[in-house]
Coordinates of C-alpha atoms in Angstrom, one line a residue:
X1440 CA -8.7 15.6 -13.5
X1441 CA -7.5 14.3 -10.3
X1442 CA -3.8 14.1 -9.8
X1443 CA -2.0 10.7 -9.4
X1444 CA -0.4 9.9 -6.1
X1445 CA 3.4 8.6 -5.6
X1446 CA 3.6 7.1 -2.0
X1447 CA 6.7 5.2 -0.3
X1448 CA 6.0 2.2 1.5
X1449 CA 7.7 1.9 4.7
X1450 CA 7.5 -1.8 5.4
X1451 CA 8.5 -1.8 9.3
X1452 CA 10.1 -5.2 10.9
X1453 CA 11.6 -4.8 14.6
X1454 CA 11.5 -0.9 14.3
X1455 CA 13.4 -0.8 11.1
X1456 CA 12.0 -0.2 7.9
X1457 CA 12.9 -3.5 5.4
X1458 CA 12.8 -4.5 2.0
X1459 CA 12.8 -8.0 0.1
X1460 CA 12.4 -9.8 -3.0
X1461 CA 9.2 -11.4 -3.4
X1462 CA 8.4 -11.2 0.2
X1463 CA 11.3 -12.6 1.4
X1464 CA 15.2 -12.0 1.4
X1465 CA 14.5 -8.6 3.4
X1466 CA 17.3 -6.1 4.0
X1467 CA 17.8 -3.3 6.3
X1468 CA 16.5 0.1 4.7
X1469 CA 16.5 2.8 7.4
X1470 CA 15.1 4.5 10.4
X1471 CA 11.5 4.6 9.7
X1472 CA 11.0 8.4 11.4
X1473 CA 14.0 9.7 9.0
X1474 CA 12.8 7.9 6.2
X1475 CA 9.5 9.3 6.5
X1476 CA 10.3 13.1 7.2
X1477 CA 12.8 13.1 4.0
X1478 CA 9.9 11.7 1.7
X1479 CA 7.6 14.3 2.7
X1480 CA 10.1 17.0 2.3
X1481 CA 10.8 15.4 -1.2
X1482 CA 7.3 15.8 -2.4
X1483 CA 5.4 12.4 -1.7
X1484 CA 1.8 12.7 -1.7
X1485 CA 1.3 10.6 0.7
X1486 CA 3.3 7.6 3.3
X1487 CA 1.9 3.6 4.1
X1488 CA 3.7 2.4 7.3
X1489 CA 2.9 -1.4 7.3
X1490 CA 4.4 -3.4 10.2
X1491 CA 4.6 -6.5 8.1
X1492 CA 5.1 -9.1 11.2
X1493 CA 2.4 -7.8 13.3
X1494 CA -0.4 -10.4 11.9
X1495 CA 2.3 -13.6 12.1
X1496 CA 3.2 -12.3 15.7
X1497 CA 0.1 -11.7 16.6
X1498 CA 0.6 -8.5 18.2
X1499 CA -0.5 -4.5 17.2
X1500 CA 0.8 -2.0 15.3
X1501 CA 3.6 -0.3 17.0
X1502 CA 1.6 2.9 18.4
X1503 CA 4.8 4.6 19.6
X1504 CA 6.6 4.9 15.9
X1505 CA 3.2 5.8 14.5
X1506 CA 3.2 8.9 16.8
X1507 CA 7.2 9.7 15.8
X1508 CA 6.0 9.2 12.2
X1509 CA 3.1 11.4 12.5
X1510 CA 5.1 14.5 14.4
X1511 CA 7.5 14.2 11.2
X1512 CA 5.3 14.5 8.5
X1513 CA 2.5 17.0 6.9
X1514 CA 1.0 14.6 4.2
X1515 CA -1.4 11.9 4.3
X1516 CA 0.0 8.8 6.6
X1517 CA -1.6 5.2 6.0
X1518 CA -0.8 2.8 8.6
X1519 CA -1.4 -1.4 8.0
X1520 CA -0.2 -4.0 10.3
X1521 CA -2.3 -6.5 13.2
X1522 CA -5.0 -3.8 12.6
X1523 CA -8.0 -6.1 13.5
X1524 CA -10.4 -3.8 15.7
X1525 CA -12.6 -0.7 16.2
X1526 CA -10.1 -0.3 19.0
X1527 CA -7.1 -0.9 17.0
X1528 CA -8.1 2.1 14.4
X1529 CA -9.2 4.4 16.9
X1530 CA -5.8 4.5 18.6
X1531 CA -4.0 4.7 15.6
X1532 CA -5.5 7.5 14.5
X1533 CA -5.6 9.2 17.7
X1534 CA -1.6 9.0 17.7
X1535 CA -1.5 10.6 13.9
X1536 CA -2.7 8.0 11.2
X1537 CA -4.8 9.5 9.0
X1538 CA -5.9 5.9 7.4
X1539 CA -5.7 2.6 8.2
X1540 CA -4.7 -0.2 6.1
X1541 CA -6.3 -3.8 6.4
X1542 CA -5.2 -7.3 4.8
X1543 CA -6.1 -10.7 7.0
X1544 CA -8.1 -9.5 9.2
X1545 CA -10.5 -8.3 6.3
X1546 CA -10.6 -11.5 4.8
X1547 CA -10.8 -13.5 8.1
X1548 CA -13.7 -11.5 9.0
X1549 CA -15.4 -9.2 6.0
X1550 CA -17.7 -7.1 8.6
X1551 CA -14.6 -5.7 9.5
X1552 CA -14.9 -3.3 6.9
X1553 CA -18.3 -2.3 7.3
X1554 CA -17.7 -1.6 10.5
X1555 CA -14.5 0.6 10.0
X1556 CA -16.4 2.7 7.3
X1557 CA -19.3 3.2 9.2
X1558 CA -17.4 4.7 12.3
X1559 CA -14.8 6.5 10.2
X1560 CA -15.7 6.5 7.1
X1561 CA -15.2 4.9 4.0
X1562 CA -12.2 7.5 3.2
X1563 CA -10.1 5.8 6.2
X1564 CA -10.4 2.5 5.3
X1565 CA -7.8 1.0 2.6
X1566 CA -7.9 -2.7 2.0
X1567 CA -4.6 -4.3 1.1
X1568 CA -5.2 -7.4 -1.3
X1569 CA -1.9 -9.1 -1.6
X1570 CA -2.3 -11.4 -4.8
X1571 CA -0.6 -13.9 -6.5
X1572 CA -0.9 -15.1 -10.0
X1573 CA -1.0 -19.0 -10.4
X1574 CA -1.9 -20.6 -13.8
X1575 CA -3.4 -17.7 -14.6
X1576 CA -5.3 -17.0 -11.7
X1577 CA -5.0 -14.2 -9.4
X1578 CA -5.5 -15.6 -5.3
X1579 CA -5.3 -13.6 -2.1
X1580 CA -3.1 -14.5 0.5
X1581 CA -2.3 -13.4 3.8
X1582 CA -0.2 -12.7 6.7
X1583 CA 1.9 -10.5 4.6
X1584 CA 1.9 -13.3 1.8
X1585 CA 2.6 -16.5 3.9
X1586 CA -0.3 -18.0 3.6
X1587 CA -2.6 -18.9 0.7
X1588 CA -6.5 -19.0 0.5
X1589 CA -9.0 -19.8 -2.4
X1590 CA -10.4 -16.7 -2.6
X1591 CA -10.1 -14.6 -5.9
X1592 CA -8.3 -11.1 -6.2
X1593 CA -11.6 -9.7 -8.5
X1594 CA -13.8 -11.1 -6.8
X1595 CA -12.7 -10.1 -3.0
X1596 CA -11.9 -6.3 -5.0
X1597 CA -15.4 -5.7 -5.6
X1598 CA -16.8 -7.1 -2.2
X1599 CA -14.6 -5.1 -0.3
X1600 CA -16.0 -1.9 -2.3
X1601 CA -19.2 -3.3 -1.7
X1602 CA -18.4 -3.0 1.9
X1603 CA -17.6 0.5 1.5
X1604 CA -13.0 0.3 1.6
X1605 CA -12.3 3.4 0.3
X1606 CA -9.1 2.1 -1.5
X1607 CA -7.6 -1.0 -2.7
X1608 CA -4.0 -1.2 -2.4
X1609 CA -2.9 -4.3 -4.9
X1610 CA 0.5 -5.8 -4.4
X1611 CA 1.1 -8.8 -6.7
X1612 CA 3.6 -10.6 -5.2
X1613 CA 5.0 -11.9 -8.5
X1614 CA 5.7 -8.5 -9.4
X1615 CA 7.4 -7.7 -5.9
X1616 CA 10.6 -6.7 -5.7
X1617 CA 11.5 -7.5 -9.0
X1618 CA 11.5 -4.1 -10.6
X1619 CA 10.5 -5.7 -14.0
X1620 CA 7.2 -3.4 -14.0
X1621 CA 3.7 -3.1 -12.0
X1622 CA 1.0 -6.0 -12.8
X1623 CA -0.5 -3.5 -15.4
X1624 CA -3.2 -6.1 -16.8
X1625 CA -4.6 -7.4 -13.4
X1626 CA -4.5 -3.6 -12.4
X1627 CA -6.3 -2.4 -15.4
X1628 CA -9.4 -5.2 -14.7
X1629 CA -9.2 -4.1 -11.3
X1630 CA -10.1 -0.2 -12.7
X1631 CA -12.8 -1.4 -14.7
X1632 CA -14.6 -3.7 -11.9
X1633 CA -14.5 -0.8 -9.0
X1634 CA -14.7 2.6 -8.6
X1635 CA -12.4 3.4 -5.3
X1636 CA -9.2 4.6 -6.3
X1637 CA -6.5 1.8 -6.5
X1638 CA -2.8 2.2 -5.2
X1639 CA -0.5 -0.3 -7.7
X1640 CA 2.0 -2.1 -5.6
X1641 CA 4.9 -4.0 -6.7
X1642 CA 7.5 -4.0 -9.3
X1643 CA 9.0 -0.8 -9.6
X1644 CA 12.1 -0.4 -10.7
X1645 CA 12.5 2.7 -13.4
X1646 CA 10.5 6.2 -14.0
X1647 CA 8.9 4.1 -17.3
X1648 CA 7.6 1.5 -15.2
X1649 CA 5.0 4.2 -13.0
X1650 CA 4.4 6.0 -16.6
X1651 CA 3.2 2.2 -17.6
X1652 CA 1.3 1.8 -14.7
X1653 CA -0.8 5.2 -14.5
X1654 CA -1.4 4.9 -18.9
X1655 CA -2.1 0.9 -18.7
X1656 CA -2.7 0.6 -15.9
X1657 CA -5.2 3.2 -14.6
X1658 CA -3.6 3.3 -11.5
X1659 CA -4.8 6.2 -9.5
X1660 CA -1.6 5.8 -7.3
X1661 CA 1.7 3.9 -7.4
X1662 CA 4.0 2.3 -4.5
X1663 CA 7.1 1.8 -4.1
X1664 CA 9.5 1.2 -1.6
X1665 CA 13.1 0.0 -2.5
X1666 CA 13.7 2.7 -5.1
X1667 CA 12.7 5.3 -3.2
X1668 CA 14.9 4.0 0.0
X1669 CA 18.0 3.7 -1.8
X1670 CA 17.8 6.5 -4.1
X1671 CA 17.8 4.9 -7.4
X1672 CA 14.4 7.3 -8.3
X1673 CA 14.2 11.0 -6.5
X1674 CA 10.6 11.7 -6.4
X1675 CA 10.8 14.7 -8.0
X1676 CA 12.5 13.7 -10.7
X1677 CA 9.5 11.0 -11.2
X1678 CA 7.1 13.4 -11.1
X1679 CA 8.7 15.9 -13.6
X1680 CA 8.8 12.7 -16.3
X1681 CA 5.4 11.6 -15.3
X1682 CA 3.9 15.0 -16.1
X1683 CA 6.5 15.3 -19.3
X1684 CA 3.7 12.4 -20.2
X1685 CA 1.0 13.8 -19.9
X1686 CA 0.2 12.5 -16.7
X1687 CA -1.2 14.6 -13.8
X1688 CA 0.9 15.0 -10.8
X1689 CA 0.9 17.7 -7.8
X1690 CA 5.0 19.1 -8.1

């Protein structure tokens, strides 16, 4: 059976990694570099970097704190932000990603992700769907939430698998921040439309919650950020409760 992944998400703004409430509301959380070298020393299976003003400032990924990142840690490092290129990905993984994650630039232009997955393969590419729950619908929006489209969370899930994303990483922005719990119903339909592994996003806020999440729902990873940053869950800790139930967990 394949072991479930905990990953801190470093959401970067002007070099420091932040953390908000819905989106919004953010707060200073740390030095990205130190944050990231005492979550792999802690036993995180894996790191997401997202420099969450890149796409509304229309710039790139800041390559320089990817490389600091990268000389820090020894565990998988996925890195999301203004990524809208060939280019782009090649760069960022010749300065120490090991994946890339994409959001607008996806939906903007689809082929985006054929084309990633063709030149690096599908097990680089992870497609960030940030989702919002109106009336009882689930809608993607973009530029890290800002801005609202038409299209359908389900739908767009199982045309980006189509186009061969190797993850989904689902953050439902109700759920964000909140620490009331993961979106375990949208994530469970999610399961049972695609078969790439999905990385739950948003809600966190106790050791129950990412049982809930992995048992309801069939999560393959869970994110988290403010939790982790401020200590209110020590990863180890997590782990030894998720595997108390029953749920397998690399300690």
């Amino acid at each position: 059976m394949l072991t479930k992944r905990i990953i801190p998400c470093l959401d970067i703004k002007n070099g420091r990694t932040v953390k908000g409430v819905n989106f919004v509301n953010l707060i200073d959380a740390g030095d990205p570099v130190v944050l990231a070298k005492q979550y792999a020393a802690l036993g995180a299976d894996e790191l997401v970097f997202l420099d969450i003003s890149a796409t509304l400032e229309g710039r790139k990924t800041m390559i320089e704190l990817v490389h600091q990142v990268a000389e820090q840690v020894n565990i998988p490092f996925t890195v999301g932000g203004g990524i809208s290129s060939v280019e782009n990905v090649n760069e960022l993984l010749k300065w120490g990603a090991d994946k890339v994650s994409i959001n607008s630039s996806a939906v903007k232009r689809p082929e985006l992700i054929n084309e990633l997955a063709d030149k690096f393969g599908s097990q680089c590419v992870v497609v960030a769907i940030d989702a919002k729950q109106i009336e009882g619908e689930w809608f993607v929006h973009l530029a890290g939430g800002t801005i609202p489209t038409k299209l359908k969370l389900f739908d767009w899930a199982q045309e980006v698998e189509k186009r061969g994303a190797g993850e989904i990483l689902f953050t439902s922005m109700n759920h964000d921040g909140t620490k009331n719990g993961f979106a375990n119903e949208a994530l469970a339909t999610l399961s049972n439309l695609v078969n790439i592994p999905i990385i739950a996003s948003g809600g966190a806020g106790t050791m129950q919650h990412f049982v809930d999440t992995f048992k309801e729902g069939k999560a393959d990873a869970a994110l988290a950020a403010s939790v982790f940053h401020f200590g209110e869950i020590p990863i180890l800790n997590l782990k030894q409760e998720l595997k108390r139930n029953g749920i397998p967990v690399r300690l």
